[in-house]
Amino acid sequence: MINRVISGRSRADRLDELRRRTATPVLIVGGGINGISTFRELALQGIPAILVEQEDWCQAASGALSRMIHGGLRYLETGEFALVKESVNERDRLLKNAPHYVQPLRTTVPIDSYCSGLVNAGKRFFRLSERPSRRGAMVIKAGLTLYDLYTRENGSMPRHHLAGGGETRRLWPDFNDWVKCSATYYDAWINYPERLGYELIEDSERANPQALAINYLSVVGAADGRVTLRDMSGGETFTLAPHVVVNATGAWVDQLNGVLAPGPGSARLIGGTKGSHLIIRSPKLLAALQNGMVYYENQEGRVCILFPYFGNVLVGSTDIRTDDPLDTICAADEQRYILDSLRFVFPHIAIADEDILYTFCGIRPLPVSDTAVNGRISRNHSLKVIAPAAGRDFTTLCLIGGKWTTFRAFGEQAADRVLQLLGEKRRVTTTDLAIGGGRDFPAVGERKAWVALLAAQYHQEAAQAARWAERYGSRVAALLEFAGQSPDRPLDHHAGYTVNELRWLIVNEQVEMPADLLVRRTAMAISGRLTPALVAEVTALLAAERGWSETVARENLRLTIEQLAQRHGLAKLAASATEGETYDHP
Ligand SMILES: Cc1cc2nc3c(=O)[nH]c(=O)nc-3n(C[C@H](O)[C@H](O)[C@H](O)COP(=O)(O)OP(=O)(O)OC[C@H]3O[C@@H](n4cnc5c(N)ncnc54)[C@H](O)[C@@H]3O)c2cc1C
């Protein structure tokens, strides 16, 4: 069966629709993964919810994650068993429901002793200590045994394995001398989180055409029971009377509460921490990882990760308190910290500054906490209801915390609370519902034959069809159909993508700015492949599809280059674009 894309709604159509709606049962503010998940849950129950995002879908924390879909092994130590169980269940659901983007990940933990950390782990469990410390083999073994127990219920992953000194040295010759043994277990990773976020929106609108999702639309005010929204591209404002507002704005939750209820501030709910990652080009480091993840404690006992990502290595992360949702630039001292941590585990693999191809940073929207150690702030999620008050006739439901991994469960819980407020009942569950290109996507063993059949049906080369299947899962059929309708060619500055492929994304996936394409609908940016010429080529394609004037196209190109330089450490890209040089990158 062809997994067709049903979009058809242009931005102008969406804004028209918004203009017609003067009231809505639910307005969801924030198009990160948790707002999107709540939208999907409500749309599937028949609720004509409206979802708005001030920039692009998954542009904030939901595009800045470590890209792990995981149970959260370390939360066992603080006794958050329910969170680990929920996370493991959600991880296993994502492996089934989004097999095109979520895959198992073999994970190895280097360990420096057999017994260390026992006393501290005990203290942490009984909340007598917050001090980070290194965990020895016995503590890790205990954690992994419990983890296996949760995992075994779903029968999805192999059990953990503890390797002694000899075996570890043989398997991991590049590890630092302090590594005495190691443990290997399985979790999962996601290659296109932002794409999965978009597919959830598309599924929701397809299931319920009354549900409406609009990006680049910001909530900017509220008065007399009505909320004001501003179109961030055209400047037009709209007002809506909602029955319930879902505040899913992550690091902006407190700010939005201030906008919705001007006057004396409500209680602070969010205490964010900033986290940065690097994408590093190092064939030696890549080879050392042997296709798996290394999950380790650095010199101060903080958990760090690294694993292969689109041919490079993703390394992270930092964990620094901040109250500013826009504090999302990976600073020079963070880069140094991440590289020092990397040297701590692989001391003989040198990384030069020019090996850092790309950086990304986001704010974890954690619950406000007075814990002295950031890593100890709970990664659990919760809901807070703010009752209507004079001048604010709607109830506000705030989403606090939450991991990417648990978006479905959190969205389900938020939607259930909204349904209760609306006096409605749940009709369907999403536990086993495949997402986007994960629908009817064949199992690994059957994929090659399936792709060959599709390639023949649409007169496309098998290699191209296979590449698209890897990127879009079963939605590849819709792309093949679209791409076959006019002559196609590879981009001049990135042979891995074609013109019709980008046109298909622009037409169907609410692409408004070049960065939406470069950073979130494709992996061009995160795979370290951006050049000024490529950014200009993609902008020109978008300009042609959208009918931008030359002035608008030039301004959007300038804004994009500036944003990529600022948010992703691509200052060199900005410099060479200004000087009209070609940027020397792989
Ligand atoms: C460094 C880091 C590493 C992480 N690693 C992992 C991991 O490996 N695995 C995992 O499971 N989780 C991970 N997480 C956690 C996870 O990414 C987040 O908890 C999750 O993405 C939060 O999603 P959200 O939708 O709540 O918030 P966000 O994604 O931040 O979305 C909130 C949105 O609200 C929008 N908004 C704000 N104000 C307005 C307004 N007035 N009008 C309209 N829109 C507005 C913002 O633009 C933003 O897009 C990580 C997080 C970080 C930061």
XYZ file of C-alpha atoms in Angstrom, residues 185-444:
260
model
C 23.991 -3.110 26.708
C 21.417 -1.953 24.147
C 19.406 1.252 23.877
C 18.284 3.099 20.734
C 19.015 6.236 18.701
C 17.110 8.404 16.273
C 18.607 9.762 13.070
C 15.912 12.285 12.054
C 14.088 13.508 15.206
C 12.859 16.698 13.521
C 11.466 14.716 10.602
C 9.622 12.385 12.967
C 8.161 15.469 14.690
C 6.917 16.760 11.343
C 5.447 13.371 10.388
C 3.428 13.327 13.626
C 1.862 16.647 12.581
C 1.092 15.371 9.114
C -0.497 12.198 10.536
C -2.631 14.308 12.866
C -3.985 16.578 10.140
C -4.629 13.624 7.886
C -6.589 11.850 10.645
C -8.525 14.998 11.508
C -8.746 17.697 8.808
C -10.206 20.093 11.410
C -6.926 19.987 13.334
C -4.675 22.853 12.306
C -0.913 23.259 12.806
C 0.890 26.466 11.831
C 4.572 27.250 12.272
C 6.105 30.756 12.429
C 3.083 31.905 14.418
C 3.707 33.235 17.910
C 1.435 33.869 20.877
C 2.165 37.470 21.773
C -0.624 38.583 24.086
C -3.912 37.877 25.830
C -6.829 40.017 26.958
C -10.514 39.517 27.744
C -10.359 35.747 27.274
C -8.791 36.057 23.819
C -5.265 35.162 22.804
C -3.340 37.180 20.205
C -1.127 35.424 17.673
C 1.312 37.033 15.268
C 2.387 35.675 11.886
C 6.172 35.928 12.140
C 6.605 36.173 8.385
C 3.822 38.607 7.365
C 3.231 40.398 10.666
C -0.579 39.934 10.619
C -2.203 39.365 13.995
C -5.102 37.033 14.809
C -7.179 36.555 17.941
C -8.761 33.394 19.232
C -10.923 32.527 22.230
C -9.674 29.147 23.517
C -11.361 26.981 26.116
C -8.022 25.440 27.093
C -4.495 26.645 26.349
C -1.786 23.993 26.460
C 1.483 25.695 27.345
C 4.030 23.345 25.733
C 6.713 25.968 25.246
C 9.546 24.144 27.041
C 12.092 26.673 28.265
C 9.561 29.478 27.567
C 6.795 28.070 29.857
C 7.185 30.796 32.495
C 7.478 33.523 29.848
C 4.268 32.409 28.143
C 2.437 32.223 31.482
C 3.469 35.863 31.958
C 2.053 36.740 28.525
C -1.217 34.889 29.197
C -1.707 36.396 32.621
C -0.112 39.833 32.772
C 0.272 41.211 36.280
C 1.873 39.656 39.363
C 3.894 36.668 38.169
C 2.701 33.105 38.703
C 4.984 30.556 40.410
C 8.118 29.672 38.451
C 7.882 26.216 36.900
C 10.979 25.792 34.708
C 14.686 25.733 35.607
C 16.462 24.958 32.365
C 19.944 23.656 31.706
C 21.850 24.309 28.520
C 23.360 21.366 26.629
C 25.758 21.499 23.677
C 26.978 18.878 21.224
C 29.724 18.742 18.604
C 29.787 16.917 15.290
C 33.373 15.829 14.773
C 35.082 14.568 11.634
C 37.660 11.981 12.746
C 38.009 8.686 10.868
C 40.147 7.390 13.754
C 37.512 8.159 16.392
C 34.777 6.799 14.144
C 36.677 3.520 13.707
C 37.349 3.314 17.469
C 33.595 3.401 18.163
C 32.947 0.225 16.138
C 29.452 1.329 15.182
C 28.284 1.686 18.741
C 27.926 4.293 21.428
C 30.365 4.923 24.276
C 28.520 6.166 27.356
C 30.966 7.193 30.042
C 31.637 9.309 33.070
C 34.163 12.068 32.543
C 36.795 13.305 34.989
C 34.133 14.812 37.279
C 31.671 11.946 37.115
C 29.320 13.554 34.559
C 27.791 11.267 31.950
C 28.988 11.948 28.374
C 28.204 10.208 25.111
C 29.605 9.695 21.647
C 28.408 7.675 18.705
C 28.597 7.577 14.884
C 26.275 10.022 13.160
C 25.959 10.402 9.382
C 29.602 9.374 8.874
C 30.970 11.637 11.630
C 30.866 11.417 15.421
C 28.276 13.093 17.643
C 29.833 14.059 20.994
C 28.108 15.623 23.973
C 27.041 17.178 26.106
C 27.226 20.008 28.634
C 24.696 20.702 31.410
C 24.778 24.356 32.494
C 21.987 26.232 34.292
C 20.385 29.067 32.415
C 17.200 31.113 32.651
C 17.432 32.400 29.097
C 15.631 30.270 26.468
C 17.749 31.949 23.800
C 21.088 31.057 25.423
C 21.657 28.402 22.762
C 25.141 28.984 21.415
C 27.775 26.357 22.064
C 30.430 28.554 23.724
C 34.185 28.098 23.291
C 34.599 26.852 26.881
C 31.859 24.259 26.298
C 33.719 22.994 23.224
C 36.902 22.721 25.307
C 35.018 20.880 28.063
C 33.564 18.375 25.589
C 36.977 17.778 23.972
C 38.651 17.390 27.413
C 36.004 14.828 28.339
C 36.632 13.014 25.056
C 40.397 12.930 25.719
C 39.640 11.445 29.125
C 38.335 8.269 27.468
C 40.278 8.262 24.150
C 43.561 10.054 25.060
C 45.446 9.183 21.881
C 42.908 10.415 19.342
C 43.731 14.022 18.556
C 40.885 16.339 17.536
C 41.777 19.668 15.950
C 39.473 22.706 15.915
C 38.869 22.273 12.194
C 37.543 18.744 12.833
C 34.496 20.299 14.513
C 32.086 20.515 11.590
C 28.961 21.643 13.372
C 27.663 22.412 16.847
C 24.166 22.483 18.288
C 22.776 23.544 21.608
C 19.418 23.582 23.393
C 17.805 24.165 26.763
C 16.470 21.180 28.670
C 13.106 22.384 30.004
C 13.557 20.823 33.443
C 11.359 21.446 36.474
C 12.597 24.239 38.719
C 14.884 22.737 41.357
C 17.281 23.735 44.123
C 19.485 20.683 43.571
C 23.161 21.670 43.596
C 24.115 19.207 40.830
C 22.388 19.759 37.476
C 22.613 16.096 36.483
C 20.455 15.280 39.504
C 17.456 17.375 38.410
C 14.673 14.960 37.589
C 14.136 14.202 33.885
C 10.551 13.192 34.668
C 7.568 15.103 33.301
C 4.541 16.614 34.989
C 1.448 18.722 34.308
C 0.342 21.860 36.073
C -3.179 23.261 35.686
C -3.726 27.014 36.049
C -7.409 27.751 36.575
C -9.229 30.552 34.728
C -9.138 33.950 36.415
C -10.652 37.374 35.879
C -9.852 38.484 32.307
C -8.479 35.019 31.439
C -11.480 32.785 30.785
C -9.478 29.769 29.734
C -7.712 27.041 31.696
C -3.966 26.730 31.087
C -2.296 23.329 31.142
C 1.512 23.576 31.452
C 3.807 20.767 30.307
C 6.919 20.611 32.463
C 10.044 18.564 31.734
C 9.993 15.341 29.766
C 12.417 13.522 27.533
C 12.118 13.145 23.779
C 11.855 9.391 24.322
C 8.673 9.729 26.381
C 6.829 12.206 24.134
C 3.986 9.800 23.373
C 3.262 8.996 27.015
C 3.535 12.663 28.045
C 1.313 13.800 25.148
C -1.203 11.104 26.055
C -1.313 12.248 29.685
C -1.654 15.910 28.661
C -4.419 15.077 26.170
C -6.306 13.039 28.774
C -6.278 16.042 31.090
C -7.553 18.278 28.252
C -10.290 15.762 27.372
C -11.356 15.812 31.008
C -11.507 19.630 30.941
C -13.597 19.477 27.755
C -15.853 16.727 29.085
C -14.802 14.447 26.216
C -13.724 10.796 26.175
C -10.683 9.124 24.638
C -11.586 7.134 21.492
C -8.277 5.697 20.310
C -4.871 4.945 21.730
C -1.544 5.634 20.057
C 0.446 2.902 21.794
C 0.720 0.757 18.692
C 0.133 3.363 16.040
C 2.850 3.537 13.386
C 4.136 7.026 12.581
C 4.585 8.591 9.121
C 7.047 6.645 7.002
C 7.103 3.901 9.631
C 3.655 2.771 8.415
C 3.855 -0.361 6.257
C 7.653 -0.067 6.264
C 9.005 -3.568 5.662
C 11.323 -5.318 8.106
C 15.072 -4.998 7.419
